[in-house]
Amino acid sequence: MAGKGRSGKVQSRENRNGYLFVMPWILGFFLFTLLPMVFSAILSLCEWDIVTGLSTIEFVGLENFTSMFKDPKFWQSLKVTFKFCLITIPCYQIASLFVAFLLAMDIKGMKIFRVVYFLPSIIPTIAATMIWTRIFAQDGILNKSLSVIGIKGPAWLTDRNTALYALMIMGLWGVGNTIIIYLSGLQGVSEELKEAARVDGAKGWQIFFKITVPMISPTIFFNVVMAVIGSFQYFTQAYVMTEGGPMQSTLFYNLYLYQKAYKEYQMGYASAMAWVMFIIIMLFTMLVIKSSSFWVYYQNDDKL
Amino acid sequence: MNRSKKINHRIASILATLLLLGGAVVIMIPLLWTICMALKPASEMYTDNFFPKELAWGNFYEAVTSIDFFLYLKNTLMIVIPNLVGTVVSSAIVAYGFSRFDFKGKRVWFLILLATMMLPSQVTMIPTYLIYRQIGWVNTVLPLVVPAFFGGGAFNIFLVRQFMSGIPKDFDEAARIDGAGPFKIFARVLVPMCRPVMTAVGIFTFMGTWNDFNGPLIYLYDSKKYTLSLGLAFFKGLYTSKWNLMMAATVLVMLPVLILFFIAQDYIIDGIAISSGTKG
Amino acid sequence: MKLKRVTAILLATVMSFSLLAGCGSSKKEEAPAKDTTEESGDAQTAEKEEESKADTDAGSESAAGGEKTVIRVTKWGDDKPAAENTLVEEFNASQDAIEIQLDVVPGDGYGDRLTTSFSSGDGYDIFLSGEGDFYKWVDLGMVEPLDDLIAADTDWQNPMGESVMDMGVVDGSQRYLVKDYNPICLWYNKDMFDAAGVDYPSESWTWDDLYEAAKKLTTKNENGEFETFGFQAQSWNYAVDTYLESLGFSYVSEDYSTAEGYLNSQGVADALDTYFGWTEGDDRISPNAADTDTYGDGTAMMINNKLAMFITGGWAKTGLEDAGVNYATALVPGNHAAYFCASGYAISSSCKNKEAAWEVLKLLTGERASELRAQNEAAFPTAESQLQAVVDSLSDDQKALLQSLDYSVPPIGMRGKVGSQVNQVLGEVVERIVYHDADTMTILNDALEASKQK
């Protein structure tokens, strides 16, 4: 891809400058990131109680992987995580794009709205947990509102059929960051192009799908890739709110992994799980990247 | 036609405002509740009334005095500010490299960049800790600050890179013809244009570092070095929690982020002038 | 070829950077030549012990002073300063041989801090543990036996009574010195009893009596919604197990050798069914998990006159008193057997200066420590001399807290290996029973099998 049909001199300049600018990250990668990754890869073939210190690491081959595939909790956590991802990745993206679209409008008082929609993502988890537990309670605000329209809501977090959905609903409050990214992407959409289409008689929704969406497709691409990477590793809220319960209905993959590592001190097993997750995420990310040539439009020839 | 367009625009505005208003009410509930709890006495934590019967302003005083609030605030800022500077600057530099130069191995490096985010951090946490311990950085802010200067994390690099890729290379060309080198193009052309996304990176970094619990927990041993997020956790005891004090402290902790965002959003929206005039 | 050069430059930079970083830290460690690798754990030989001071976990500035032995202590804490803060301050100022570094960690992060700091094989010298983990740490080999240190220290005047001392014994060896303990008993809201015209719990109460009283204390409003609950049948294992113990059941045999026929006995199964049955249906007398999400935990519910009785420990005192609740305590019904909670300090097996650590351990659990704790902490102090002061301060309504000590039994996690194994599966047992995942006997049989795998 690089350097095709270019003179050696130009290419060498590109190499020099390119590496010069990405050098900080490459350095950081070798200094802080690579070793821990390699270490965890090695650990996935070992047994280690963590708290007993490094001297107690023992090589066990593929044992972690074989026992993992026989572990029903492993499969349960995979199921929960996939279900969560399949639903939330598209839903959150559509919702945030929609809100960002509204927030990008030039309306009085919009500054306040932007702050309001960003607010939920800044409440520290520890406080948010307490509040959400009560919102989802049997007699909580959510069910009280539902009863107004005649629906008798469940005890969201203590009902094994609804706990996962409760977390999904709660997650909507955390999409502030995604909204901001879409908002900044929408700033780049050319008014002239939209105007020209309007003159040609295009309707609002046509403009949106034919002009706005393609123009922000690099931003959509970014958000989708990050959503894939992030959703498969969903952890914090499940950890503090449900601890995987009730009846393992919110036992997310990374939560189970954490429990294995830090509650049962099986770092080897946890590392093996982590690498399986790595491969899963890698596969899905590659899928998005491969598909991007059909739907992502770059200003420059910047395809990944 | 002009008039009908105006009417259309007005209808759209009203509709959007109504939608946003409805959403805002729903979205504000958790926040409003946080504030209400911050103003309630402990005995009203679980009573039916949403609003406090009597405003317990004393909670704020108690919250900042029962933990070393201002010390923790200072410590937090000592971590947040370098992180902010390091991340915003270095992520833009690295993103520039990825977006503007066709160096050998770029695609592979970029995939590696993405891959660094795919391994659950729960398993890299301890190896990372061991490395920092080996070089004597434990119980200092260095592990929480220094990495920010090396690209500031894959997420930010990727984000800025995407944004830069949306800026036509014609600008670089124009500057190059005027005799500008790669550094000058970066500083004079791309950085000004990337202001919206760099602001977003700044906000995310600020928020992430401000609320980070695990990092300080693991690396800062000495309680005199603790940050606000660790301080907040002190209100949650093993058996009994002082929710009202925690909420009061939470409100105080959130305020700076709020103010920052209120100011910063101008920079996010400001980008219009530059990029939309030029694109397309 | 160009790429190779780039790589070479890169590697050189990386190496020089790590060298730089290494130098930066070596000024603290004094001994840069001692290039400890990641396998340093197995190199904990005698010769290393000599330079122990220089090699305590990074962050200690022990080497700088040269003379003081640094002992690193960690405990969990909350927003109030603990007795340890005062103790350490006084101790460090009083002598020049030992310097204590005390790290107080928020409860939410304590486990993770402990795990990471010990991952290098060189963590804290002294750490605090709850009784539920006493066995676990010993089993992992993290806890130094104290017997030799105690035997060698002929001057030591043990301030603790025998029963308190024994709380820190695991498998016949003294591993912990308990810093405080907390018997659990029945707490009730006197106003609610008065309003309902129900007699207060008495020493002769059986669980049937409690149930009858609770039924009278449970009320609904005109819409059929619960206004008050009589008793909280919590899912918290200590409350569940206290119920079983006071009925004469136990999960393990008396000599702690087996759970077979105990954990999965018909009696235990029936008792559990009865207990959790109280939280079910429209005629329930106890709030269920969904109710506590709405109204808060037992303490919060009692404060708001929503709950008449529950089983808990002394930590509930402050909350109830601050809210002005007219409460009292009573012995648990039945044979009064109740669990106690305790927390104790241990010297970690990786500690390199055990004698110094022993001095610190004595300080943390000694007379003065008890005196400080007696002043402002809810739990009972361990020193016998101080206990009396606390006992005298108890009102008649709080006396049962102390009386239940005479009936207290060690929590399941402290009953040997089998008990510890059972303890690890109990959470799942309770969850499965509450959610009717299977027949209770089946669940208990599963749990027995699962416990053997732990």
PDB file of C-alpha atoms in Angstrom, chain C residues 95-317:
ATOM      1  CA  GLN C  95      11.347   5.706  69.099  1.00  0.00           C
ATOM      2  CA  ASP C  96      13.978   5.525  66.363  1.00  0.00           C
ATOM      3  CA  ALA C  97      14.179   1.853  65.532  1.00  0.00           C
ATOM      4  CA  ILE C  98      10.978   1.254  63.599  1.00  0.00           C
ATOM      5  CA  GLU C  99       9.064   3.462  61.218  1.00  0.00           C
ATOM      6  CA  ILE C 100       5.487   2.440  60.496  1.00  0.00           C
ATOM      7  CA  GLN C 101       3.983   3.372  57.176  1.00  0.00           C
ATOM      8  CA  LEU C 102       0.236   3.087  57.386  1.00  0.00           C
ATOM      9  CA  ASP C 103      -1.865   2.986  54.220  1.00  0.00           C
ATOM     10  CA  VAL C 104      -5.580   3.348  54.820  1.00  0.00           C
ATOM     11  CA  VAL C 105      -7.560   2.203  51.779  1.00  0.00           C
ATOM     12  CA  PRO C 106     -11.261   2.750  50.999  1.00  0.00           C
ATOM     13  CA  GLY C 107     -13.134  -0.496  51.618  1.00  0.00           C
ATOM     14  CA  ASP C 108     -14.212  -0.755  47.990  1.00  0.00           C
ATOM     15  CA  GLY C 109     -10.659  -0.979  46.762  1.00  0.00           C
ATOM     16  CA  TYR C 110      -9.005  -2.827  49.622  1.00  0.00           C
ATOM     17  CA  GLY C 111      -9.081  -6.267  48.005  1.00  0.00           C
ATOM     18  CA  ASP C 112      -7.564  -5.054  44.751  1.00  0.00           C
ATOM     19  CA  ARG C 113      -4.883  -3.070  46.528  1.00  0.00           C
ATOM     20  CA  LEU C 114      -3.932  -6.099  48.579  1.00  0.00           C
ATOM     21  CA  THR C 115      -3.839  -8.347  45.528  1.00  0.00           C
ATOM     22  CA  THR C 116      -1.679  -6.054  43.416  1.00  0.00           C
ATOM     23  CA  SER C 117       0.734  -5.247  46.183  1.00  0.00           C
ATOM     24  CA  PHE C 118       1.263  -8.922  46.942  1.00  0.00           C
ATOM     25  CA  SER C 119       1.586  -9.918  43.290  1.00  0.00           C
ATOM     26  CA  SER C 120       5.259  -9.082  43.311  1.00  0.00           C
ATOM     27  CA  GLY C 121       5.760 -11.454  46.216  1.00  0.00           C
ATOM     28  CA  ASP C 122       6.756  -8.514  48.331  1.00  0.00           C
ATOM     29  CA  GLY C 123       3.697  -6.716  49.607  1.00  0.00           C
ATOM     30  CA  TYR C 124       2.717  -5.268  52.926  1.00  0.00           C
ATOM     31  CA  ASP C 125       4.378  -6.475  56.114  1.00  0.00           C
ATOM     32  CA  ILE C 126       1.146  -6.363  58.069  1.00  0.00           C
ATOM     33  CA  PHE C 127      -2.360  -6.395  56.704  1.00  0.00           C
ATOM     34  CA  LEU C 128      -5.873  -6.380  58.067  1.00  0.00           C
ATOM     35  CA  SER C 129      -8.328  -9.134  57.271  1.00  0.00           C
ATOM     36  CA  GLY C 130     -11.918  -9.854  58.049  1.00  0.00           C
ATOM     37  CA  GLU C 131     -12.654 -13.158  59.778  1.00  0.00           C
ATOM     38  CA  GLY C 132     -14.271 -14.485  56.602  1.00  0.00           C
ATOM     39  CA  ASP C 133     -10.888 -14.431  54.877  1.00  0.00           C
ATOM     40  CA  PHE C 134      -8.792 -15.666  57.807  1.00  0.00           C
ATOM     41  CA  TYR C 135      -8.606 -19.167  56.503  1.00  0.00           C
ATOM     42  CA  LYS C 136      -8.178 -18.168  52.865  1.00  0.00           C
ATOM     43  CA  TRP C 137      -5.000 -16.149  53.403  1.00  0.00           C
ATOM     44  CA  VAL C 138      -3.466 -18.906  55.497  1.00  0.00           C
ATOM     45  CA  ASP C 139      -4.357 -21.465  52.870  1.00  0.00           C
ATOM     46  CA  LEU C 140      -2.643 -19.331  50.217  1.00  0.00           C
ATOM     47  CA  GLY C 141       0.463 -19.296  52.379  1.00  0.00           C
ATOM     48  CA  MET C 142       0.407 -15.578  52.916  1.00  0.00           C
ATOM     49  CA  VAL C 143       0.284 -15.512  56.687  1.00  0.00           C
ATOM     50  CA  GLU C 144       3.193 -15.983  59.037  1.00  0.00           C
ATOM     51  CA  PRO C 145       2.509 -18.199  62.083  1.00  0.00           C
ATOM     52  CA  LEU C 146       2.881 -16.146  65.238  1.00  0.00           C
ATOM     53  CA  ASP C 147       3.486 -18.976  67.707  1.00  0.00           C
ATOM     54  CA  ASP C 148       7.294 -18.714  67.683  1.00  0.00           C
ATOM     55  CA  LEU C 149       7.242 -14.964  67.946  1.00  0.00           C
ATOM     56  CA  ILE C 150       4.880 -15.178  70.877  1.00  0.00           C
ATOM     57  CA  ALA C 151       6.949 -17.854  72.577  1.00  0.00           C
ATOM     58  CA  ALA C 152      10.131 -15.846  72.116  1.00  0.00           C
ATOM     59  CA  ASP C 153       8.603 -12.710  73.507  1.00  0.00           C
ATOM     60  CA  THR C 154       8.587 -13.586  77.173  1.00  0.00           C
ATOM     61  CA  ASP C 155       7.931 -10.025  78.251  1.00  0.00           C
ATOM     62  CA  TRP C 156       4.680  -9.757  76.356  1.00  0.00           C
ATOM     63  CA  GLN C 157       1.669  -9.215  78.527  1.00  0.00           C
ATOM     64  CA  ASN C 158      -1.203 -10.382  76.421  1.00  0.00           C
ATOM     65  CA  PRO C 159      -4.054  -7.962  77.000  1.00  0.00           C
ATOM     66  CA  MET C 160      -6.619 -10.252  75.401  1.00  0.00           C
ATOM     67  CA  GLY C 161      -8.776 -12.871  76.932  1.00  0.00           C
ATOM     68  CA  GLU C 162      -8.413 -16.418  75.727  1.00  0.00           C
ATOM     69  CA  SER C 163     -11.588 -16.495  73.683  1.00  0.00           C
ATOM     70  CA  VAL C 164     -10.625 -13.341  71.810  1.00  0.00           C
ATOM     71  CA  MET C 165      -7.115 -14.615  71.227  1.00  0.00           C
ATOM     72  CA  ASP C 166      -8.544 -17.836  69.841  1.00  0.00           C
ATOM     73  CA  MET C 167     -10.436 -15.991  67.154  1.00  0.00           C
ATOM     74  CA  GLY C 168      -7.077 -15.548  65.444  1.00  0.00           C
ATOM     75  CA  VAL C 169      -6.205 -19.231  65.493  1.00  0.00           C
ATOM     76  CA  VAL C 170      -6.342 -21.118  62.224  1.00  0.00           C
ATOM     77  CA  ASP C 171      -5.635 -24.857  62.113  1.00  0.00           C
ATOM     78  CA  GLY C 172      -4.213 -24.835  65.585  1.00  0.00           C
ATOM     79  CA  SER C 173      -1.727 -22.068  65.006  1.00  0.00           C
ATOM     80  CA  GLN C 174      -2.013 -18.427  65.989  1.00  0.00           C
ATOM     81  CA  ARG C 175      -2.075 -16.485  62.726  1.00  0.00           C
ATOM     82  CA  TYR C 176      -3.940 -13.302  63.504  1.00  0.00           C
ATOM     83  CA  LEU C 177      -4.273 -10.941  66.401  1.00  0.00           C
ATOM     84  CA  VAL C 178      -7.834  -9.743  66.402  1.00  0.00           C
ATOM     85  CA  LYS C 179      -8.189  -5.980  66.635  1.00  0.00           C
ATOM     86  CA  ASP C 180     -11.886  -5.851  67.384  1.00  0.00           C
ATOM     87  CA  TYR C 181     -14.942  -8.022  67.177  1.00  0.00           C
ATOM     88  CA  ASN C 182     -18.625  -7.653  66.858  1.00  0.00           C
ATOM     89  CA  PRO C 183     -21.193 -10.189  67.995  1.00  0.00           C
ATOM     90  CA  ILE C 184     -24.429 -10.100  66.048  1.00  0.00           C
ATOM     91  CA  CYS C 185     -27.827 -10.259  67.659  1.00  0.00           C
ATOM     92  CA  LEU C 186     -31.445  -9.289  67.182  1.00  0.00           C
ATOM     93  CA  TRP C 187     -32.212  -5.572  66.934  1.00  0.00           C
ATOM     94  CA  TYR C 188     -35.714  -4.196  67.205  1.00  0.00           C
ATOM     95  CA  ASN C 189     -37.602  -0.943  66.952  1.00  0.00           C
ATOM     96  CA  LYS C 190     -39.370  -0.397  70.283  1.00  0.00           C
ATOM     97  CA  ASP C 191     -41.746   2.235  68.940  1.00  0.00           C
ATOM     98  CA  MET C 192     -43.075  -0.138  66.337  1.00  0.00           C
ATOM     99  CA  PHE C 193     -43.630  -2.854  68.944  1.00  0.00           C
ATOM    100  CA  ASP C 194     -45.440  -0.372  71.151  1.00  0.00           C
ATOM    101  CA  ALA C 195     -47.601   0.864  68.311  1.00  0.00           C
ATOM    102  CA  ALA C 196     -48.605  -2.671  67.359  1.00  0.00           C
ATOM    103  CA  GLY C 197     -49.088  -3.696  70.984  1.00  0.00           C
ATOM    104  CA  VAL C 198     -46.638  -6.566  70.695  1.00  0.00           C
ATOM    105  CA  ASP C 199     -44.442  -7.674  73.573  1.00  0.00           C
ATOM    106  CA  TYR C 200     -40.713  -7.080  73.170  1.00  0.00           C
ATOM    107  CA  PRO C 201     -38.559 -10.082  72.303  1.00  0.00           C
ATOM    108  CA  SER C 202     -37.621 -12.057  75.385  1.00  0.00           C
ATOM    109  CA  GLU C 203     -34.900 -14.521  76.210  1.00  0.00           C
ATOM    110  CA  SER C 204     -37.350 -17.385  75.997  1.00  0.00           C
ATOM    111  CA  TRP C 205     -38.368 -16.587  72.434  1.00  0.00           C
ATOM    112  CA  THR C 206     -38.328 -19.300  69.846  1.00  0.00           C
ATOM    113  CA  TRP C 207     -38.246 -18.579  66.140  1.00  0.00           C
ATOM    114  CA  ASP C 208     -41.962 -19.393  66.059  1.00  0.00           C
ATOM    115  CA  ASP C 209     -42.561 -16.636  68.567  1.00  0.00           C
ATOM    116  CA  LEU C 210     -40.549 -14.285  66.417  1.00  0.00           C
ATOM    117  CA  TYR C 211     -42.570 -15.256  63.384  1.00  0.00           C
ATOM    118  CA  GLU C 212     -45.865 -14.666  65.189  1.00  0.00           C
ATOM    119  CA  ALA C 213     -44.710 -11.275  66.406  1.00  0.00           C
ATOM    120  CA  ALA C 214     -43.407 -10.373  62.949  1.00  0.00           C
ATOM    121  CA  LYS C 215     -46.757 -11.221  61.440  1.00  0.00           C
ATOM    122  CA  LYS C 216     -48.453  -8.762  63.752  1.00  0.00           C
ATOM    123  CA  LEU C 217     -45.826  -6.149  62.983  1.00  0.00           C
ATOM    124  CA  THR C 218     -46.267  -6.445  59.231  1.00  0.00           C
ATOM    125  CA  THR C 219     -48.859  -4.010  57.951  1.00  0.00           C
ATOM    126  CA  LYS C 220     -50.276  -2.930  54.628  1.00  0.00           C
ATOM    127  CA  ASN C 221     -51.993   0.260  53.561  1.00  0.00           C
ATOM    128  CA  GLU C 222     -55.447   0.434  51.979  1.00  0.00           C
ATOM    129  CA  ASN C 223     -53.982  -0.205  48.513  1.00  0.00           C
ATOM    130  CA  GLY C 224     -52.524  -3.478  49.679  1.00  0.00           C
ATOM    131  CA  GLU C 225     -48.966  -2.135  49.620  1.00  0.00           C
ATOM    132  CA  PHE C 226     -46.653  -3.007  52.470  1.00  0.00           C
ATOM    133  CA  GLU C 227     -46.178  -0.273  55.027  1.00  0.00           C
ATOM    134  CA  THR C 228     -44.073  -2.124  57.547  1.00  0.00           C
ATOM    135  CA  PHE C 229     -42.295  -5.441  57.803  1.00  0.00           C
ATOM    136  CA  GLY C 230     -41.910  -7.494  60.973  1.00  0.00           C
ATOM    137  CA  PHE C 231     -38.511  -9.070  60.417  1.00  0.00           C
ATOM    138  CA  GLN C 232     -35.889  -8.977  57.732  1.00  0.00           C
ATOM    139  CA  ALA C 233     -34.825 -12.428  56.588  1.00  0.00           C
ATOM    140  CA  GLN C 234     -31.683 -11.183  54.896  1.00  0.00           C
ATOM    141  CA  SER C 235     -29.745 -13.042  52.256  1.00  0.00           C
ATOM    142  CA  TRP C 236     -26.566 -12.009  54.068  1.00  0.00           C
ATOM    143  CA  ASN C 237     -24.940 -15.294  54.971  1.00  0.00           C
ATOM    144  CA  TYR C 238     -24.228 -14.345  58.555  1.00  0.00           C
ATOM    145  CA  ALA C 239     -27.903 -13.697  59.207  1.00  0.00           C
ATOM    146  CA  VAL C 240     -28.938 -16.897  57.450  1.00  0.00           C
ATOM    147  CA  ASP C 241     -26.354 -18.961  59.249  1.00  0.00           C
ATOM    148  CA  THR C 242     -27.205 -17.434  62.615  1.00  0.00           C
ATOM    149  CA  TYR C 243     -30.761 -18.569  62.061  1.00  0.00           C
ATOM    150  CA  LEU C 244     -29.569 -22.093  61.356  1.00  0.00           C
ATOM    151  CA  GLU C 245     -27.139 -22.204  64.254  1.00  0.00           C
ATOM    152  CA  SER C 246     -29.717 -20.971  66.704  1.00  0.00           C
ATOM    153  CA  LEU C 247     -31.964 -23.820  65.588  1.00  0.00           C
ATOM    154  CA  GLY C 248     -29.105 -26.208  66.288  1.00  0.00           C
ATOM    155  CA  PHE C 249     -27.984 -26.807  62.694  1.00  0.00           C
ATOM    156  CA  SER C 250     -24.558 -26.428  61.228  1.00  0.00           C
ATOM    157  CA  TYR C 251     -23.071 -26.758  57.762  1.00  0.00           C
ATOM    158  CA  VAL C 252     -20.123 -28.763  59.027  1.00  0.00           C
ATOM    159  CA  SER C 253     -19.493 -31.415  61.633  1.00  0.00           C
ATOM    160  CA  GLU C 254     -18.418 -30.384  65.096  1.00  0.00           C
ATOM    161  CA  ASP C 255     -14.789 -31.296  64.453  1.00  0.00           C
ATOM    162  CA  TYR C 256     -14.904 -29.362  61.151  1.00  0.00           C
ATOM    163  CA  SER C 257     -13.874 -32.489  59.267  1.00  0.00           C
ATOM    164  CA  THR C 258     -16.780 -32.858  56.879  1.00  0.00           C
ATOM    165  CA  ALA C 259     -19.823 -31.128  55.467  1.00  0.00           C
ATOM    166  CA  GLU C 260     -21.330 -34.345  54.157  1.00  0.00           C
ATOM    167  CA  GLY C 261     -24.652 -34.920  55.863  1.00  0.00           C
ATOM    168  CA  TYR C 262     -24.504 -31.484  57.467  1.00  0.00           C
ATOM    169  CA  LEU C 263     -24.640 -28.995  54.634  1.00  0.00           C
ATOM    170  CA  ASN C 264     -26.997 -31.256  52.750  1.00  0.00           C
ATOM    171  CA  SER C 265     -29.075 -32.462  55.681  1.00  0.00           C
ATOM    172  CA  GLN C 266     -32.848 -32.432  55.534  1.00  0.00           C
ATOM    173  CA  GLY C 267     -32.970 -30.206  58.598  1.00  0.00           C
ATOM    174  CA  VAL C 268     -30.860 -27.505  56.954  1.00  0.00           C
ATOM    175  CA  ALA C 269     -32.914 -27.722  53.774  1.00  0.00           C
ATOM    176  CA  ASP C 270     -36.212 -27.376  55.623  1.00  0.00           C
ATOM    177  CA  ALA C 271     -34.928 -24.533  57.759  1.00  0.00           C
ATOM    178  CA  LEU C 272     -33.700 -22.650  54.704  1.00  0.00           C
ATOM    179  CA  ASP C 273     -37.060 -23.151  52.999  1.00  0.00           C
ATOM    180  CA  THR C 274     -38.866 -21.744  56.015  1.00  0.00           C
ATOM    181  CA  TYR C 275     -36.492 -18.810  56.335  1.00  0.00           C
ATOM    182  CA  PHE C 276     -36.647 -17.725  52.709  1.00  0.00           C
ATOM    183  CA  GLY C 277     -40.353 -18.488  52.611  1.00  0.00           C
ATOM    184  CA  TRP C 278     -40.756 -15.488  54.896  1.00  0.00           C
ATOM    185  CA  THR C 279     -39.685 -13.206  52.050  1.00  0.00           C
ATOM    186  CA  GLU C 280     -42.162 -14.547  49.543  1.00  0.00           C
ATOM    187  CA  GLY C 281     -45.707 -13.887  48.543  1.00  0.00           C
ATOM    188  CA  ASP C 282     -48.247 -11.300  49.543  1.00  0.00           C
ATOM    189  CA  ASP C 283     -48.334 -12.568  53.115  1.00  0.00           C
ATOM    190  CA  ARG C 284     -44.602 -12.206  53.599  1.00  0.00           C
ATOM    191  CA  ILE C 285     -43.277 -10.799  56.839  1.00  0.00           C
ATOM    192  CA  SER C 286     -39.876  -9.833  55.485  1.00  0.00           C
ATOM    193  CA  PRO C 287     -38.791  -7.442  52.759  1.00  0.00           C
ATOM    194  CA  ASN C 288     -37.295  -9.197  49.747  1.00  0.00           C
ATOM    195  CA  ALA C 289     -34.403  -8.019  47.607  1.00  0.00           C
ATOM    196  CA  ALA C 290     -36.672  -5.814  45.507  1.00  0.00           C
ATOM    197  CA  ASP C 291     -38.036  -4.160  48.645  1.00  0.00           C
ATOM    198  CA  THR C 292     -34.576  -3.358  49.965  1.00  0.00           C
ATOM    199  CA  ASP C 293     -33.695  -1.754  46.638  1.00  0.00           C
ATOM    200  CA  THR C 294     -36.594   0.584  47.292  1.00  0.00           C
ATOM    201  CA  TYR C 295     -36.366   1.180  51.018  1.00  0.00           C
ATOM    202  CA  GLY C 296     -32.699   0.617  51.709  1.00  0.00           C
ATOM    203  CA  ASP C 297     -30.986  -1.870  53.983  1.00  0.00           C
ATOM    204  CA  GLY C 298     -32.226  -2.986  57.391  1.00  0.00           C
ATOM    205  CA  THR C 299     -30.809   0.017  59.198  1.00  0.00           C
ATOM    206  CA  ALA C 300     -32.360   2.467  56.750  1.00  0.00           C
ATOM    207  CA  MET C 301     -35.705   0.695  56.991  1.00  0.00           C
ATOM    208  CA  MET C 302     -35.650   0.650  60.762  1.00  0.00           C
ATOM    209  CA  ILE C 303     -34.832   4.352  60.801  1.00  0.00           C
ATOM    210  CA  ASN C 304     -37.939   5.023  58.731  1.00  0.00           C
ATOM    211  CA  ASN C 305     -40.111   2.780  60.921  1.00  0.00           C
ATOM    212  CA  LYS C 306     -40.521   0.323  58.090  1.00  0.00           C
ATOM    213  CA  LEU C 307     -38.828  -2.601  59.779  1.00  0.00           C
ATOM    214  CA  ALA C 308     -39.395  -3.895  63.292  1.00  0.00           C
ATOM    215  CA  MET C 309     -36.626  -6.491  63.667  1.00  0.00           C
ATOM    216  CA  PHE C 310     -33.437  -7.620  62.000  1.00  0.00           C
ATOM    217  CA  ILE C 311     -30.215  -9.358  62.809  1.00  0.00           C
ATOM    218  CA  THR C 312     -27.057  -7.287  62.647  1.00  0.00           C
ATOM    219  CA  GLY C 313     -23.920  -6.239  64.467  1.00  0.00           C
ATOM    220  CA  GLY C 314     -22.829  -3.252  66.505  1.00  0.00           C
ATOM    221  CA  TRP C 315     -22.096  -1.154  63.438  1.00  0.00           C
ATOM    222  CA  ALA C 316     -25.806  -0.416  63.128  1.00  0.00           C
ATOM    223  CA  LYS C 317     -25.671   1.519  66.393  1.00  0.00           C
TER     224      LYS C 317
END
